[in-house]
Structure formats: C-alpha cells, structure tokens
PDB file of C-alpha atoms in Angstrom:
ATOM      1  CA  MET A   1       0.000   0.000   0.000  1.00 91.00           C
ATOM      2  CA  ASN A   2       2.835   2.398   0.782  1.00 94.00           C
ATOM      3  CA  TRP A   3       4.159   2.001  -2.770  1.00 96.00           C
ATOM      4  CA  ALA A   4       0.795   3.219  -4.084  1.00 97.00           C
ATOM      5  CA  ILE A   5       0.869   6.133  -1.641  1.00 98.00           C
ATOM      6  CA  LEU A   6       4.400   6.949  -2.789  1.00 98.00           C
ATOM      7  CA  PHE A   7       3.311   6.890  -6.434  1.00 98.00           C
ATOM      8  CA  VAL A   8       0.417   9.265  -5.692  1.00 98.00           C
ATOM      9  CA  ALA A   9       2.852  11.527  -3.824  1.00 98.00           C
ATOM     10  CA  GLY A  10       4.942  11.574  -7.010  1.00 98.00           C
ATOM     11  CA  LEU A  11       1.873  12.553  -9.034  1.00 98.00           C
ATOM     12  CA  PHE A  12       1.274  15.488  -6.712  1.00 98.00           C
ATOM     13  CA  GLU A  13       4.937  16.415  -7.130  1.00 98.00           C
ATOM     14  CA  ILE A  14       4.329  16.594 -10.872  1.00 98.00           C
ATOM     15  CA  GLY A  15       1.322  18.803 -10.140  1.00 97.00           C
ATOM     16  CA  TRP A  16       3.249  21.318  -8.116  1.00 97.00           C
ATOM     17  CA  ALA A  17       6.257  21.330 -10.417  1.00 97.00           C
ATOM     18  CA  ILE A  18       4.071  22.112 -13.427  1.00 97.00           C
ATOM     19  CA  GLY A  19       1.974  24.429 -11.268  1.00 97.00           C
ATOM     20  CA  LEU A  20       5.033  26.571 -10.575  1.00 96.00           C
ATOM     21  CA  LYS A  21       5.132  27.478 -14.254  1.00 95.00           C
ATOM     22  CA  TYR A  22       1.532  28.699 -14.115  1.00 95.00           C
ATOM     23  CA  THR A  23       1.932  30.762 -10.917  1.00 97.00           C
ATOM     24  CA  ASP A  24       3.983  33.324 -12.843  1.00 96.00           C
ATOM     25  CA  GLY A  25       6.351  33.774  -9.918  1.00 96.00           C
ATOM     26  CA  PHE A  26       3.536  33.333  -7.376  1.00 96.00           C
ATOM     27  CA  THR A  27       1.722  36.382  -8.745  1.00 97.00           C
ATOM     28  CA  ARG A  28      -1.392  34.487  -9.890  1.00 97.00           C
ATOM     29  CA  PHE A  29      -3.655  33.576  -6.965  1.00 98.00           C
ATOM     30  CA  TRP A  30      -5.424  30.359  -8.003  1.00 97.00           C
ATOM     31  CA  PRO A  31      -2.443  28.687  -9.640  1.00 97.00           C
ATOM     32  CA  THR A  32      -0.441  29.554  -6.524  1.00 98.00           C
ATOM     33  CA  VAL A  33      -3.098  28.052  -4.239  1.00 98.00           C
ATOM     34  CA  GLY A  34      -3.213  24.866  -6.312  1.00 98.00           C
ATOM     35  CA  THR A  35       0.559  24.606  -6.364  1.00 98.00           C
ATOM     36  CA  VAL A  36       0.890  25.056  -2.594  1.00 98.00           C
ATOM     37  CA  VAL A  37      -1.864  22.501  -1.941  1.00 98.00           C
ATOM     38  CA  ALA A  38      -0.118  20.012  -4.251  1.00 98.00           C
ATOM     39  CA  MET A  39       3.174  20.630  -2.416  1.00 98.00           C
ATOM     40  CA  VAL A  40       1.628  19.952   0.981  1.00 98.00           C
ATOM     41  CA  VAL A  41      -0.218  16.832  -0.183  1.00 98.00           C
ATOM     42  CA  SER A  42       2.882  15.509  -1.944  1.00 98.00           C
ATOM     43  CA  LEU A  43       5.107  15.911   1.114  1.00 98.00           C
ATOM     44  CA  ALA A  44       2.462  14.516   3.461  1.00 98.00           C
ATOM     45  CA  LEU A  45       2.037  11.397   1.337  1.00 98.00           C
ATOM     46  CA  LEU A  46       5.809  11.014   1.047  1.00 98.00           C
ATOM     47  CA  GLY A  47       6.038  11.122   4.830  1.00 98.00           C
ATOM     48  CA  ILE A  48       3.347   8.467   5.172  1.00 98.00           C
ATOM     49  CA  ALA A  49       5.095   6.206   2.670  1.00 97.00           C
ATOM     50  CA  MET A  50       8.367   6.598   4.556  1.00 97.00           C
ATOM     51  CA  ARG A  51       6.822   4.969   7.619  1.00 96.00           C
ATOM     52  CA  THR A  52       7.678   1.578   6.138  1.00 94.00           C
ATOM     53  CA  LEU A  53       9.814   2.255   3.054  1.00 96.00           C
ATOM     54  CA  PRO A  54      13.518   3.053   3.347  1.00 96.00           C
ATOM     55  CA  VAL A  55      14.137   6.790   3.156  1.00 97.00           C
ATOM     56  CA  GLY A  56      16.628   6.572   0.287  1.00 95.00           C
ATOM     57  CA  THR A  57      14.344   4.410  -1.815  1.00 96.00           C
ATOM     58  CA  ALA A  58      11.219   6.431  -1.093  1.00 97.00           C
ATOM     59  CA  TYR A  59      12.880   9.741  -1.847  1.00 98.00           C
ATOM     60  CA  ALA A  60      14.529   8.479  -5.035  1.00 97.00           C
ATOM     61  CA  VAL A  61      11.255   7.029  -6.340  1.00 98.00           C
ATOM     62  CA  TRP A  62       9.327  10.194  -5.407  1.00 98.00           C
ATOM     63  CA  VAL A  63      11.846  12.384  -7.223  1.00 98.00           C
ATOM     64  CA  GLY A  64      11.989   9.984 -10.179  1.00 98.00           C
ATOM     65  CA  VAL A  65       8.223   9.889 -10.662  1.00 98.00           C
ATOM     66  CA  GLY A  66       8.138  13.670 -10.384  1.00 98.00           C
ATOM     67  CA  ALA A  67      11.023  14.186 -12.785  1.00 98.00           C
ATOM     68  CA  VAL A  68       9.699  11.855 -15.474  1.00 98.00           C
ATOM     69  CA  GLY A  69       6.139  13.137 -15.212  1.00 98.00           C
ATOM     70  CA  THR A  70       7.199  16.768 -15.191  1.00 98.00           C
ATOM     71  CA  ALA A  71       9.462  16.289 -18.201  1.00 98.00           C
ATOM     72  CA  LEU A  72       6.699  14.525 -20.144  1.00 98.00           C
ATOM     73  CA  LEU A  73       4.130  17.191 -19.289  1.00 97.00           C
ATOM     74  CA  GLY A  74       6.674  19.853 -20.216  1.00 97.00           C
ATOM     75  CA  ILE A  75       6.836  18.264 -23.650  1.00 97.00           C
ATOM     76  CA  VAL A  76       3.066  17.859 -23.998  1.00 96.00           C
ATOM     77  CA  LEU A  77       1.800  21.053 -22.344  1.00 95.00           C
ATOM     78  CA  LEU A  78       4.640  23.505 -22.730  1.00 95.00           C
ATOM     79  CA  GLY A  79       6.114  22.513 -26.060  1.00 96.00           C
ATOM     80  CA  GLU A  80       9.518  21.615 -24.667  1.00 96.00           C
ATOM     81  CA  ALA A  81      11.995  19.843 -26.936  1.00 95.00           C
ATOM     82  CA  VAL A  82      11.681  16.125 -27.515  1.00 97.00           C
ATOM     83  CA  ASN A  83      14.439  14.001 -28.966  1.00 97.00           C
ATOM     84  CA  ALA A  84      15.724  10.452 -28.723  1.00 97.00           C
ATOM     85  CA  ALA A  85      18.371  11.248 -26.114  1.00 97.00           C
ATOM     86  CA  ARG A  86      15.837  12.913 -23.841  1.00 97.00           C
ATOM     87  CA  ILE A  87      13.356  10.039 -24.130  1.00 97.00           C
ATOM     88  CA  PHE A  88      16.142   7.499 -23.550  1.00 98.00           C
ATOM     89  CA  SER A  89      17.248   9.387 -20.439  1.00 98.00           C
ATOM     90  CA  LEU A  90      13.695   9.413 -19.076  1.00 98.00           C
ATOM     91  CA  ALA A  91      13.473   5.673 -19.774  1.00 98.00           C
ATOM     92  CA  LEU A  92      16.621   5.179 -17.692  1.00 98.00           C
ATOM     93  CA  ILE A  93      14.966   6.988 -14.782  1.00 98.00           C
ATOM     94  CA  VAL A  94      11.896   4.753 -15.138  1.00 98.00           C
ATOM     95  CA  ALA A  95      14.181   1.700 -15.171  1.00 98.00           C
ATOM     96  CA  GLY A  96      15.785   2.958 -11.967  1.00 97.00           C
ATOM     97  CA  ILE A  97      12.383   3.389 -10.321  1.00 97.00           C
ATOM     98  CA  VAL A  98      11.381  -0.137 -11.310  1.00 96.00           C
ATOM     99  CA  GLY A  99      14.721  -1.462 -10.100  1.00 97.00           C
ATOM    100  CA  LEU A 100      14.293   0.194  -6.720  1.00 96.00           C
ATOM    101  CA  LYS A 101      10.799  -1.254  -6.407  1.00 94.00           C
ATOM    102  CA  LEU A 102      12.028  -4.761  -7.228  1.00 95.00           C
ATOM    103  CA  ALA A 103      15.060  -4.507  -4.929  1.00 95.00           C
ATOM    104  CA  THR A 104      13.229  -3.096  -1.908  1.00 91.00           C
ATOM    105  CA  PRO A 105      11.345  -5.337   0.472  1.00 82.00           C
ATOM    106  CA  ALA A 106       8.067  -3.908   1.782  1.00 63.00           C
TER     107      ALA A 106
END
C-alpha cells in the first residue's frame, strides 16, 4: 500500500512542479493556491510512505516519478523539446524506479 501512496505523492509532485510554471512567480492567486496545496499533499504522502519504506528508496522514487512526469508534461503542455536522447534518459529513470521497487522489500 505504501508504494501506491508513494506513487500518488509523485503525481502530486508533478502537479506542483508544473503548477510553478503557471503561478507566474507566485503572482497568480489560483495557480499559486493549487501549487501550494499540491506541495503539501505531496510531502504529506511522502512522509506516510516513509513509515515503512527506506528513506533513500522512497525519496529516489518520489523524485523519479516527479522528474519523469514533469518532463513529459513539459513536452506535452509547454512545447519543450523532444528528442531520442531525452526520451532514452527518461526511460533510464523509469528503469531505476522499477529497479528500486524490485530490490526493496516492503
């Protein structure tokens, strides 16, 4: 169950990372509110997941999910560059996340 909680925490990390772009330097009220809420939820869920998961594994997976999701949404929503090297690099991060899941008891 804590792996699912950790994954959801990573999704909220994606939300606040992308949300930062829409806050316009925290000058837009509703995007700022949404971003701050996503930050709080993400960290709270990460903390819950860390009750049973090793801290290094949980943090690495949380960051990895956030990094991959944010990069993909940057491509889709913000028109950021996409090329084979970038996709390959994101695939390596996903492989690392899967590896950590397989190598971690819990």
